[in-house]
Amino acid sequence: MANSLQQTTAAGTERVEDIAQFDVIVIGAGVTGLYSLYRLRELGFSVRAFEEGGGVGGTWYWNRYPGCRFDSESYTYGYSFSEELLQEWDWKEHYSGQPENERYLNYVADKFDLRRDIRLNSRVVSAVFDEDENRWQVQLEDGHRARAQFLITSVGILSAGYIPDFEGIDSFKGDWCHTGRWPKDGMDLAGKRVGVIGTGATGVQLITEIAKEVGHLTVFQRTANYCAPLRNSPIDADEQREIKASYPEIFKKCMETPGSFMHQFDPRSAMEVSPEERLEQYERLWAEPGFKKWLSNFYDVMMPGEANEDYAKFVRNKIRERVNDPVVAEMLVPKDHMFGSKRLPCESGYYEVFNQDNVLLVDVREAPIERITPKGVKTRDAEYELDVIIFATGFDAVTGSLIKLDIQGVGGQTLKDKFADGPRTYMGISSAGFPNLFTINAASVGNFVRAAEPLVDWVSEAMCYVRDNQFTRISATLEAEDAWVKHVAEAGAKILRTQANSWFVGANIPGKARVLLTAPDSAPVMRAKRAEVAANGYEGFLLQ
Ligand code: NA7
């Protein structure tokens, strides 16, 4: 019996029939997991969600570091499936903060009575496909098991935290943490000597906020980022009414754009217009909130080439204008990667932090961190004494959280082995040899909720198709998978996101294969492709 699970375990012999059985197991109760649970239940599936955290919310449960907030407009980030929910929920700020976002997802869980099918504090340690029964068996850290025909990994793309393998972390006498595991009770930073390693979107938000209370702040920066003002503000009563009245238009706009954000590119090239007109547009958009600065700008600002470099120069000068010390300013000006090739942090006073007397910027590209000592951080050039170290060092994106699940498919093949040279999937969703597994976290593109809803709808319909046609298995064919992997490499090579060393291509993790981890195509193209696949009887999938 190849790979079938005889239930002789360390705990004794357990009959398969005694293990909890479901139609679908969903791993993760964040934005995508909650909607998967809702949708699949509506379609008559029995579902159980396992969530590692002590509460629902995923990203918005774990990332409770000071300053954590949306960088896309709050009202584009909510679920669209319930008009009642849309009308009931008042987003308080244009770019809502983590506490409110976590409250929102808890509100959704309560409103739709999702909690009864969610098991919290449930870390999945393995998922094994039983080839005889065509069912996945999921094992939790606490010994609990469950079986289901389908398995959905709603584990997020940025959830496996990464801390560089610095020697000596355990010898540090002060407190330390990774931003993605910020303690629920907070960290006591007031008046302390705090060091932050990392200046990505997370570091930028965190540094700006904690600079208000720490005694002294040392920022260890390896790569300067292009950051732009977020310009957040509260939503007043008139705006609230307007937002609630225009949800259909807001969502329609989002669905038409490449990343499902509500901003449309200007169809003109930056290089087609006069320098004066170009600058006028750059300045006008710079004064606006959020992503408009680049997503409503000339279309070629976000493509490798002359327009991109022209805009990069504009942003570099904006940074220089805000920092008093010209030497520090030059350290904060990015020069080694194209504008937009890394995710662009939005900030609310980040650059002014470096004008404070109690803030020190340390260039750890010039003098890398050698180790953590009992007293603090030792770089090639100096030792920095600290009471607290915060690792804002990012995530093992997309595949990291999948590999941690120890997923074993047909013939005992592990997803870890299969993904050794980068993800091998068809459209991010399915991988040959892993039947009835939907790697939904690897298939999202752009604004998360806008991407998640149609994706979950598609996967749910695929499951209905399997159920209604009495199939037992669905998985990508090897041919479809090969073609998709080739497409990701070829199309991916041409886009901005693959041009820098970032989590988009796994380049932030030493030893990880350098491959675009998401689809290279826009959200509308991906939705159209999935619709075509379904219309053609799930072309590219093997149905058994
Ligand atoms: P990011 O964007 O991956 O940023 C991680 C930061 O940590 C970045 O500045 C890294 O420098 C730095 N880092 C990583 N390893 C080291 C070592 N060994 N030494 C010094 N500095 C290091 O993660 P975030 O959490 O900020 O953002 C992730 C996403 O969350 C973001 O894109 C948004 O979509 C939300 P590097 O740039 O690699 O030189």
Coordinates of C-alpha atoms and ligand atoms in Angstrom, one line a residue:
M1 CA 0.0 0.0 0.0
A2 CA 2.1 2.9 -1.3
N3 CA 2.2 5.8 1.0
S4 CA -1.2 4.9 2.7
L5 CA -1.3 5.6 6.3
Q6 CA -1.5 2.7 8.7
Q7 CA -2.3 4.4 11.9
T8 CA 0.3 2.8 14.2
T9 CA 1.7 5.9 15.8
A10 CA 3.9 6.8 18.7
A11 CA 0.7 7.2 20.6
G12 CA -0.5 3.7 19.8
T13 CA -2.7 2.3 17.2
E14 CA -5.4 4.6 15.9
R15 CA -8.1 3.6 13.4
V16 CA -8.4 5.9 10.4
E17 CA -12.2 6.1 11.0
D18 CA -11.5 7.6 14.4
I19 CA -9.6 10.6 12.9
A20 CA -11.7 13.7 12.2
Q21 CA -12.8 13.7 8.5
F22 CA -13.7 16.7 6.4
D23 CA -14.1 17.5 2.7
V24 CA -11.6 20.3 2.9
I25 CA -8.8 21.2 5.3
V26 CA -7.7 24.9 5.1
I27 CA -4.4 25.8 6.7
G28 CA -4.3 29.3 7.9
A29 CA -7.1 31.7 9.1
G30 CA -5.9 34.9 7.7
V31 CA -7.5 36.9 4.9
T32 CA -7.6 34.0 2.4
G33 CA -8.3 31.3 4.9
L34 CA -11.3 33.0 6.4
Y35 CA -12.8 33.6 3.0
S36 CA -12.0 30.0 1.9
L37 CA -13.9 28.7 4.9
Y38 CA -16.9 31.0 4.2
R39 CA -17.1 30.2 0.6
L40 CA -16.6 26.4 0.8
R41 CA -19.2 26.2 3.6
E42 CA -21.7 28.0 1.4
L43 CA -21.0 25.4 -1.3
G44 CA -21.9 22.6 1.0
F45 CA -18.4 21.3 1.9
S46 CA -17.4 20.3 5.4
V47 CA -14.4 22.4 6.3
R48 CA -11.9 22.6 9.1
A49 CA -9.3 25.4 9.3
F50 CA -6.2 25.0 11.3
E51 CA -4.4 28.2 12.5
E52 CA -1.1 28.4 14.2
G53 CA -1.9 31.7 15.9
G54 CA -4.0 32.2 19.0
G55 CA -6.4 34.3 17.0
V56 CA -7.6 34.8 13.4
G57 CA -6.0 37.4 11.1
G58 CA -2.8 35.8 9.7
T59 CA -0.5 38.7 8.7
W60 CA -2.7 41.1 10.8
Y61 CA -2.5 38.8 13.8
W62 CA 1.3 38.3 13.8
N63 CA 2.6 41.6 12.6
R64 CA 1.7 43.7 15.6
Y65 CA 4.9 45.8 15.6
P66 CA 4.4 49.6 16.2
G67 CA 3.6 51.4 13.0
C68 CA 2.3 48.4 11.1
R69 CA -0.5 49.5 8.7
F70 CA -1.9 49.1 5.2
D71 CA -0.2 50.9 2.3
S72 CA -3.2 50.3 0.0
E73 CA -6.4 52.1 0.7
S74 CA -8.4 50.5 3.5
Y75 CA -11.6 50.3 1.6
T76 CA -9.9 48.4 -1.2
Y77 CA -8.7 45.9 1.3
G78 CA -12.0 44.7 2.7
Y79 CA -14.0 41.7 1.5
S80 CA -16.5 42.4 -1.2
F81 CA -18.6 39.3 -0.9
S82 CA -21.1 40.8 1.6
E83 CA -22.9 44.1 0.9
E84 CA -24.1 44.0 4.5
L85 CA -20.5 43.8 5.8
L86 CA -19.4 46.6 3.5
Q87 CA -22.1 48.9 4.8
E88 CA -21.6 47.9 8.5
W89 CA -17.9 48.3 8.7
D90 CA -16.4 51.8 9.1
W91 CA -12.8 52.1 8.1
K92 CA -11.5 54.8 10.4
E93 CA -8.4 55.8 8.4
H94 CA -7.5 55.9 4.7
Y95 CA -4.6 53.5 5.5
S96 CA -5.7 51.5 8.4
G97 CA -3.4 50.3 11.2
Q98 CA -2.8 46.7 12.4
P99 CA -5.0 46.9 15.5
E100 CA -8.0 48.0 13.4
N101 CA -7.2 45.4 10.6
E102 CA -7.1 42.6 13.2
R103 CA -10.4 43.9 14.6
Y104 CA -11.9 43.8 11.1
L105 CA -10.9 40.2 10.5
N106 CA -12.3 39.2 13.9
Y107 CA -15.5 41.0 13.1
V108 CA -15.8 39.0 9.9
A109 CA -15.1 35.7 11.7
D110 CA -17.9 36.5 14.2
K111 CA -20.4 37.9 11.7
F112 CA -20.2 34.8 9.5
D113 CA -19.9 32.4 12.5
L114 CA -16.6 31.1 11.1
R115 CA -15.0 30.3 14.5
R116 CA -16.8 27.0 15.0
D117 CA -14.8 25.5 12.2
I118 CA -11.4 27.1 13.1
R119 CA -9.0 25.3 15.5
L120 CA -6.6 27.9 16.9
N121 CA -3.1 27.3 18.3
S122 CA -2.8 24.5 15.8
R123 CA 0.5 24.3 14.1
V124 CA 0.5 21.8 11.2
V125 CA 3.7 19.7 11.2
S126 CA 2.9 17.4 8.2
A127 CA 0.4 16.8 5.5
V128 CA 0.6 13.4 3.7
F129 CA -1.4 12.2 0.8
D130 CA -3.0 8.8 1.3
E131 CA -2.9 7.4 -2.3
D132 CA -5.3 4.5 -1.6
E133 CA -8.0 6.7 -0.1
N134 CA -7.2 9.9 -2.1
R135 CA -7.2 11.9 1.1
W136 CA -4.8 14.3 2.8
Q137 CA -3.9 13.5 6.4
V138 CA -2.8 16.5 8.4
Q139 CA -0.8 16.2 11.6
L140 CA -0.6 18.9 14.2
E141 CA 2.2 19.6 16.6
D142 CA -0.1 18.7 19.6
G143 CA -0.8 15.3 18.1
H144 CA -4.2 16.1 16.7
R145 CA -4.9 14.6 13.2
A146 CA -7.5 15.2 10.5
R147 CA -8.2 13.9 7.1
A148 CA -9.9 15.5 4.0
Q149 CA -10.1 15.1 0.3
F150 CA -8.8 18.6 -0.4
L151 CA -6.1 20.6 1.2
I152 CA -5.8 24.4 0.8
T153 CA -2.7 26.2 2.0
S154 CA -3.8 29.7 2.9
V155 CA -0.6 30.4 4.7
G156 CA 0.2 33.8 3.2
I157 CA 3.2 34.8 1.1
L158 CA 5.0 36.7 3.9
S159 CA 4.6 34.5 7.0
A160 CA 7.7 32.5 7.5
G161 CA 9.9 35.0 9.3
Y162 CA 13.6 35.2 8.4
I163 CA 16.4 36.0 10.9
P164 CA 19.9 35.9 9.4
D165 CA 22.1 33.2 10.8
F166 CA 24.1 35.6 13.0
E167 CA 26.3 33.9 15.5
G168 CA 25.7 34.7 19.1
I169 CA 22.0 35.6 19.1
D170 CA 21.4 33.4 22.1
S171 CA 24.2 35.1 24.0
F172 CA 22.5 38.5 23.8
K173 CA 21.6 39.7 27.3
G174 CA 18.8 42.1 26.3
D175 CA 15.5 41.4 24.6
W176 CA 15.1 40.7 20.9
C177 CA 12.4 39.7 18.5
H178 CA 11.4 39.5 14.8
T179 CA 8.8 42.0 13.7
G180 CA 6.6 39.1 12.4
R181 CA 6.4 37.6 15.9
W182 CA 5.9 40.8 17.9
P183 CA 4.8 39.9 21.4
K184 CA 1.1 40.4 22.1
D185 CA 1.9 42.4 25.2
G186 CA 4.3 44.6 23.3
M187 CA 8.0 45.3 23.9
D188 CA 9.1 47.9 26.5
L189 CA 11.2 50.3 24.4
A190 CA 10.7 53.5 26.3
G191 CA 14.0 55.2 27.0
K192 CA 16.0 52.1 25.9
R193 CA 18.9 51.7 23.5
V194 CA 17.3 49.9 20.6
G195 CA 18.8 48.5 17.4
V196 CA 16.8 47.7 14.3
I197 CA 18.3 45.5 11.6
G198 CA 16.6 45.9 8.2
T199 CA 15.1 48.8 6.4
G200 CA 12.4 47.2 4.1
A201 CA 8.7 48.2 4.3
T202 CA 8.5 46.8 7.8
G203 CA 11.7 48.5 9.2
V204 CA 10.6 51.8 7.7
Q205 CA 7.2 51.7 9.5
L206 CA 8.6 50.4 12.7
I207 CA 11.6 52.9 12.9
T208 CA 9.4 55.9 12.3
E209 CA 7.1 54.9 15.2
I210 CA 9.5 53.7 17.8
A211 CA 11.9 56.7 17.2
K212 CA 9.2 58.7 19.2
E213 CA 9.9 56.7 22.4
V214 CA 13.3 55.0 22.5
G215 CA 16.2 56.5 24.4
H216 CA 18.6 55.8 21.5
L217 CA 18.0 54.2 18.1
T218 CA 20.7 52.5 15.9
V219 CA 19.5 51.5 12.5
F220 CA 21.5 48.9 10.7
Q221 CA 20.9 49.4 6.9
R222 CA 22.3 47.2 4.2
T223 CA 20.3 48.6 1.3
A224 CA 18.7 52.1 1.1
N225 CA 15.1 52.0 -0.2
Y226 CA 13.0 54.3 -2.2
C227 CA 10.3 55.4 0.2
A228 CA 7.4 57.8 -0.5
P229 CA 5.1 59.7 1.8
L230 CA 1.9 57.7 2.7
R231 CA -0.1 60.8 3.7
N232 CA -2.6 58.9 5.8
S233 CA -5.6 60.7 7.3
P234 CA -8.8 59.9 9.2
I235 CA -11.9 59.2 7.1
D236 CA -14.6 61.8 8.0
A237 CA -18.3 61.3 7.9
D238 CA -18.8 62.6 4.4
E239 CA -16.0 60.5 3.0
Q240 CA -17.4 57.5 4.8
R241 CA -20.8 58.0 3.2
E242 CA -19.1 58.4 -0.2
I243 CA -17.0 55.3 0.2
K244 CA -20.0 53.2 1.2
A245 CA -22.0 54.5 -1.8
S246 CA -19.2 53.7 -4.3
Y247 CA -18.0 50.2 -3.4
P248 CA -19.1 48.8 -6.8
E249 CA -17.0 51.5 -8.6
I250 CA -14.1 51.1 -6.2
F251 CA -13.9 47.3 -6.7
K252 CA -14.5 47.6 -10.5
K253 CA -11.5 50.0 -10.7
C254 CA -9.4 47.6 -8.7
M255 CA -10.3 44.6 -10.9
E256 CA -9.2 46.5 -14.0
T257 CA -5.6 47.3 -12.9
P258 CA -2.5 45.0 -13.0
G259 CA -2.1 44.7 -9.2
S260 CA -5.8 45.2 -8.2
F261 CA -5.0 48.6 -6.7
M262 CA -7.5 51.4 -7.4
H263 CA -5.0 53.4 -9.5
Q264 CA -4.8 53.5 -13.3
F265 CA -1.5 54.2 -15.0
D266 CA -1.3 57.3 -17.2
P267 CA -1.2 55.8 -20.7
R268 CA 1.4 58.4 -21.8
S269 CA 5.1 57.7 -21.7
A270 CA 7.1 60.0 -19.3
M271 CA 9.6 60.6 -22.1
E272 CA 6.9 61.7 -24.6
V273 CA 6.0 64.8 -22.7
S274 CA 8.1 67.9 -22.0
P275 CA 10.4 67.9 -19.0
E276 CA 8.2 70.6 -17.4
E277 CA 5.1 68.6 -17.9
R278 CA 6.8 65.5 -16.5
L279 CA 8.0 67.3 -13.4
E280 CA 4.6 68.9 -12.9
Q281 CA 3.0 65.4 -12.9
Y282 CA 5.6 64.0 -10.6
E283 CA 5.1 66.8 -8.1
R284 CA 1.3 66.7 -8.3
L285 CA 1.2 63.0 -7.6
W286 CA 3.9 63.2 -4.9
A287 CA 1.5 65.4 -2.9
E288 CA -1.3 62.7 -3.1
P289 CA -1.7 59.8 -0.7
G290 CA -0.5 56.2 -1.2
F291 CA 0.6 54.4 -4.3
K292 CA -0.8 57.0 -6.7
K293 CA 2.7 58.4 -7.0
W294 CA 3.8 55.6 -9.2
L295 CA 0.6 53.6 -10.1
S296 CA -1.2 56.7 -11.5
N297 CA 2.0 58.0 -13.1
F298 CA 3.3 57.6 -16.7
Y299 CA 3.0 53.9 -17.4
D300 CA 6.7 53.5 -18.1
V301 CA 7.8 54.7 -14.7
M302 CA 7.2 51.2 -13.5
M303 CA 9.1 49.5 -16.4
P304 CA 12.8 49.1 -16.7
G305 CA 14.2 51.9 -18.8
E306 CA 14.7 55.7 -19.2
A307 CA 11.4 56.8 -17.6
N308 CA 12.1 54.6 -14.6
E309 CA 15.5 56.2 -14.0
D310 CA 14.1 59.7 -14.5
Y311 CA 11.6 59.1 -11.8
A312 CA 14.2 57.5 -9.5
K313 CA 16.3 60.7 -9.7
F314 CA 13.2 62.7 -8.7
V315 CA 12.6 60.4 -5.7
R316 CA 16.3 60.5 -4.7
N317 CA 16.2 64.3 -4.6
K318 CA 13.0 64.2 -2.5
I319 CA 15.0 62.1 0.1
R320 CA 17.9 64.5 0.0
E321 CA 15.6 67.5 0.7
R322 CA 14.4 65.9 4.0
V323 CA 17.7 64.9 5.7
N324 CA 19.8 67.6 7.3
D325 CA 23.2 65.9 7.3
P326 CA 24.3 65.5 3.7
V327 CA 26.4 62.4 4.5
V328 CA 23.5 60.7 6.2
A329 CA 21.2 61.8 3.3
E330 CA 23.5 60.1 0.8
M331 CA 23.5 56.9 2.9
L332 CA 19.6 56.9 2.6
V333 CA 19.6 57.5 -1.1
P334 CA 19.3 54.2 -3.1
K335 CA 21.7 53.9 -5.9
D336 CA 22.1 50.2 -6.5
H337 CA 18.6 49.2 -7.8
M338 CA 15.9 50.5 -10.0
F339 CA 12.9 52.3 -8.6
G340 CA 10.1 49.8 -8.1
S341 CA 12.3 46.7 -8.4
K342 CA 11.8 46.2 -4.7
R343 CA 8.5 46.7 -2.9
L344 CA 8.3 50.5 -2.2
P345 CA 7.7 51.4 1.4
C346 CA 5.2 54.2 2.2
E347 CA 6.3 56.3 5.1
S348 CA 5.0 58.9 7.6
G349 CA 8.1 60.8 8.7
Y350 CA 10.8 58.2 8.2
Y351 CA 13.5 60.5 6.8
E352 CA 13.0 63.1 9.6
V353 CA 13.9 60.3 12.1
F354 CA 17.5 60.6 10.9
N355 CA 17.6 64.3 11.9
Q356 CA 17.1 63.3 15.6
D357 CA 20.2 63.5 17.8
N358 CA 19.5 60.1 19.4
V359 CA 19.4 58.2 16.0
L360 CA 22.4 56.7 14.4
L361 CA 22.4 55.1 10.9
V362 CA 25.0 52.4 10.3
D363 CA 25.9 51.1 6.9
V364 CA 26.2 47.3 7.2
R365 CA 26.9 46.8 3.5
E366 CA 30.2 48.7 4.0
A367 CA 30.9 47.1 7.4
P368 CA 28.7 43.9 7.6
I369 CA 27.3 42.6 10.9
E370 CA 29.7 39.9 12.1
R371 CA 27.9 38.6 15.1
I372 CA 25.5 39.4 18.0
T373 CA 27.4 39.7 21.3
P374 CA 26.1 39.6 24.9
K375 CA 26.1 43.5 24.7
G376 CA 24.7 44.1 21.3
V377 CA 25.7 44.0 17.6
K378 CA 29.2 43.7 16.3
T379 CA 30.0 44.9 12.8
R380 CA 33.3 44.7 11.1
D381 CA 34.1 48.2 12.4
A382 CA 32.5 48.5 15.8
E383 CA 30.4 47.0 18.6
Y384 CA 27.0 48.8 19.3
E385 CA 25.7 48.3 22.8
L386 CA 22.0 47.8 22.9
D387 CA 19.1 46.8 25.3
V388 CA 16.8 45.6 22.6
I389 CA 17.5 44.2 19.1
I390 CA 14.6 44.1 16.5
F391 CA 15.0 42.0 13.4
A392 CA 13.1 43.6 10.6
T393 CA 14.8 41.2 8.3
G394 CA 11.9 40.0 6.3
F395 CA 10.5 36.7 5.3
D396 CA 11.2 33.5 3.4
A397 CA 8.5 34.5 1.0
V398 CA 5.8 32.3 -0.7
T399 CA 7.6 28.9 -0.5
G400 CA 9.0 29.2 3.0
S401 CA 5.6 28.8 4.7
L402 CA 4.7 26.0 2.3
I403 CA 7.9 24.0 2.9
K404 CA 7.5 24.3 6.7
L405 CA 4.3 22.3 6.4
D406 CA 6.2 19.1 5.3
I407 CA 3.8 18.3 2.5
Q408 CA 4.2 14.8 1.0
G409 CA 2.5 13.8 -2.2
V410 CA 2.3 10.8 -4.4
G411 CA 5.2 8.3 -3.8
G412 CA 6.2 10.2 -0.7
Q413 CA 7.7 13.1 -2.8
T414 CA 8.0 16.2 -0.7
L415 CA 7.1 19.7 -1.8
K416 CA 10.4 20.8 -0.3
D417 CA 12.3 18.6 -2.8
K418 CA 10.1 19.4 -5.7
F419 CA 10.5 23.2 -5.0
A420 CA 14.3 23.0 -4.5
D421 CA 15.0 25.0 -7.6
G422 CA 12.0 27.3 -7.2
P423 CA 8.2 26.7 -7.1
R424 CA 7.0 24.1 -9.7
T425 CA 3.3 24.7 -10.1
Y426 CA 0.7 25.4 -12.7
M427 CA -0.5 29.1 -12.2
G428 CA 0.8 28.9 -8.7
I429 CA -2.2 26.8 -7.7
S430 CA -1.4 23.2 -8.2
S431 CA 1.6 20.9 -8.6
A432 CA 1.9 17.6 -10.4
G433 CA 2.1 14.7 -8.0
F434 CA 0.3 16.6 -5.3
P435 CA -3.4 15.8 -6.0
N436 CA -6.2 17.8 -4.5
L437 CA -3.7 20.3 -3.0
F438 CA -4.3 24.0 -3.8
T439 CA -1.3 26.2 -2.9
I440 CA -3.5 29.2 -2.9
N441 CA -0.9 31.4 -1.2
A442 CA 1.5 30.9 -4.1
A443 CA -1.1 32.1 -6.6
S444 CA -1.9 35.6 -5.3
V445 CA -1.0 38.7 -7.2
G446 CA -1.1 42.3 -5.9
N447 CA -3.7 43.7 -3.5
F448 CA -4.3 40.7 -1.3
V449 CA -8.0 40.7 -0.7
R450 CA -8.9 41.7 -4.2
A451 CA -6.7 38.8 -5.5
A452 CA -7.8 36.3 -2.9
E453 CA -11.5 36.5 -3.5
P454 CA -11.5 35.5 -7.2
L455 CA -8.8 33.0 -6.6
V456 CA -10.7 31.2 -3.8
D457 CA -13.9 31.4 -5.9
W458 CA -12.0 29.6 -8.8
V459 CA -10.5 26.9 -6.5
S460 CA -13.9 26.3 -4.9
E461 CA -15.5 25.9 -8.3
A462 CA -12.8 23.5 -9.3
M463 CA -13.6 21.4 -6.2
C464 CA -17.3 21.5 -7.1
Y465 CA -16.4 20.2 -10.5
V466 CA -14.4 17.3 -9.0
R467 CA -17.3 16.6 -6.6
D468 CA -20.1 16.9 -9.1
N469 CA -18.4 14.7 -11.7
Q470 CA -17.4 12.0 -9.2
F471 CA -13.7 12.5 -9.7
T472 CA -11.4 11.6 -6.9
R473 CA -8.3 13.6 -7.8
I474 CA -7.3 16.8 -9.5
S475 CA -3.8 18.1 -10.1
A476 CA -1.7 19.9 -12.7
T477 CA -0.3 17.8 -15.5
L478 CA 3.5 17.8 -15.8
E479 CA 3.2 19.4 -19.2
A480 CA 1.2 22.3 -18.0
E481 CA 3.5 22.7 -15.0
D482 CA 6.6 22.7 -17.2
A483 CA 5.1 25.3 -19.5
W484 CA 4.1 27.5 -16.6
V485 CA 7.6 27.3 -15.0
K486 CA 9.1 28.3 -18.4
H487 CA 6.6 31.1 -18.7
V488 CA 7.4 32.5 -15.3
A489 CA 11.1 32.5 -16.0
E490 CA 10.8 34.1 -19.5
A491 CA 8.1 36.6 -18.8
G492 CA 9.5 37.2 -15.3
A493 CA 12.9 38.2 -16.7
K494 CA 11.4 41.3 -18.4
I495 CA 9.6 42.9 -15.5
L496 CA 10.8 45.3 -12.9
R497 CA 10.2 43.0 -9.9
T498 CA 12.9 40.6 -10.9
Q499 CA 15.6 43.2 -11.4
A500 CA 16.7 43.6 -7.7
N501 CA 17.7 41.2 -5.0
S502 CA 14.5 41.0 -3.0
W503 CA 12.0 38.5 -1.6
F504 CA 10.1 38.7 -4.9
V505 CA 12.8 36.4 -6.3
G506 CA 13.9 34.7 -3.2
A507 CA 17.2 36.6 -3.3
N508 CA 16.9 37.7 0.4
I509 CA 17.4 34.2 1.7
P510 CA 21.0 32.8 1.3
G511 CA 21.0 29.6 -0.8
K512 CA 17.4 30.0 -2.0
A513 CA 16.9 29.6 -5.8
R514 CA 16.6 32.9 -7.6
V515 CA 13.2 32.6 -9.3
L516 CA 10.2 34.9 -9.5
L517 CA 7.9 33.5 -6.7
T518 CA 4.6 34.8 -8.1
A519 CA 3.0 35.0 -11.5
P520 CA 4.7 37.5 -13.9
D521 CA 1.2 38.4 -15.3
S522 CA -1.2 41.0 -14.2
A523 CA -4.3 40.1 -12.1
P524 CA -6.8 40.5 -15.0
V525 CA -4.6 38.3 -17.2
M526 CA -4.4 35.6 -14.5
R527 CA -8.2 35.8 -13.9
A528 CA -8.8 35.4 -17.6
K529 CA -6.4 32.5 -17.8
R530 CA -8.0 30.7 -15.0
A531 CA -11.5 31.3 -16.5
E532 CA -10.3 29.8 -19.8
V533 CA -8.8 26.8 -18.1
A534 CA -12.1 26.1 -16.3
A535 CA -14.2 26.7 -19.4
N536 CA -12.1 24.1 -21.2
G537 CA -12.8 21.5 -18.6
Y538 CA -9.8 22.3 -16.5
E539 CA -7.3 22.1 -19.3
G540 CA -3.8 21.4 -17.9
F541 CA -5.2 19.5 -15.0
L542 CA -5.4 15.7 -14.6
L543 CA -8.8 14.6 -13.4
Q544 CA -9.1 11.1 -12.1
Ligands
NA7_1 P1 12.1 42.9 3.3 O1 11.6 43.9 2.4 O2 12.7 41.6 2.8 O3 13.3 43.7 4.1 C1 14.2 43.0 5.0 C2 15.3 44.0 5.4 O4 16.3 43.3 6.2 C3 16.1 44.6 4.2 O5 16.4 45.9 4.5 C4 17.3 43.7 4.2 O6 18.4 44.2 3.5 C5 17.6 43.5 5.7 N1 18.4 42.3 5.9 C6 18.2 41.0 5.7 N2 19.3 40.3 6.0 C7 20.2 41.1 6.5 C8 21.5 40.9 7.0 N3 22.1 39.7 7.0 N4 22.2 42.1 7.4 C9 21.6 43.3 7.3 N5 20.4 43.5 6.8 C10 19.7 42.4 6.4 O7 11.1 42.6 4.5 P2 10.0 43.5 5.2 O8 9.5 42.7 6.3 O9 10.5 44.9 5.4 O10 8.9 43.7 4.1 C11 8.3 42.5 3.5 C12 7.0 42.9 2.8 O11 6.0 43.1 3.8 C13 7.0 44.2 2.0 O12 7.6 44.0 0.8 C14 5.5 44.6 2.0 O13 4.9 43.9 0.9 C15 5.0 44.0 3.3 P3 18.6 44.1 1.9 O14 17.6 45.0 1.3 O15 18.4 42.6 1.6 O16 20.0 44.5 1.7

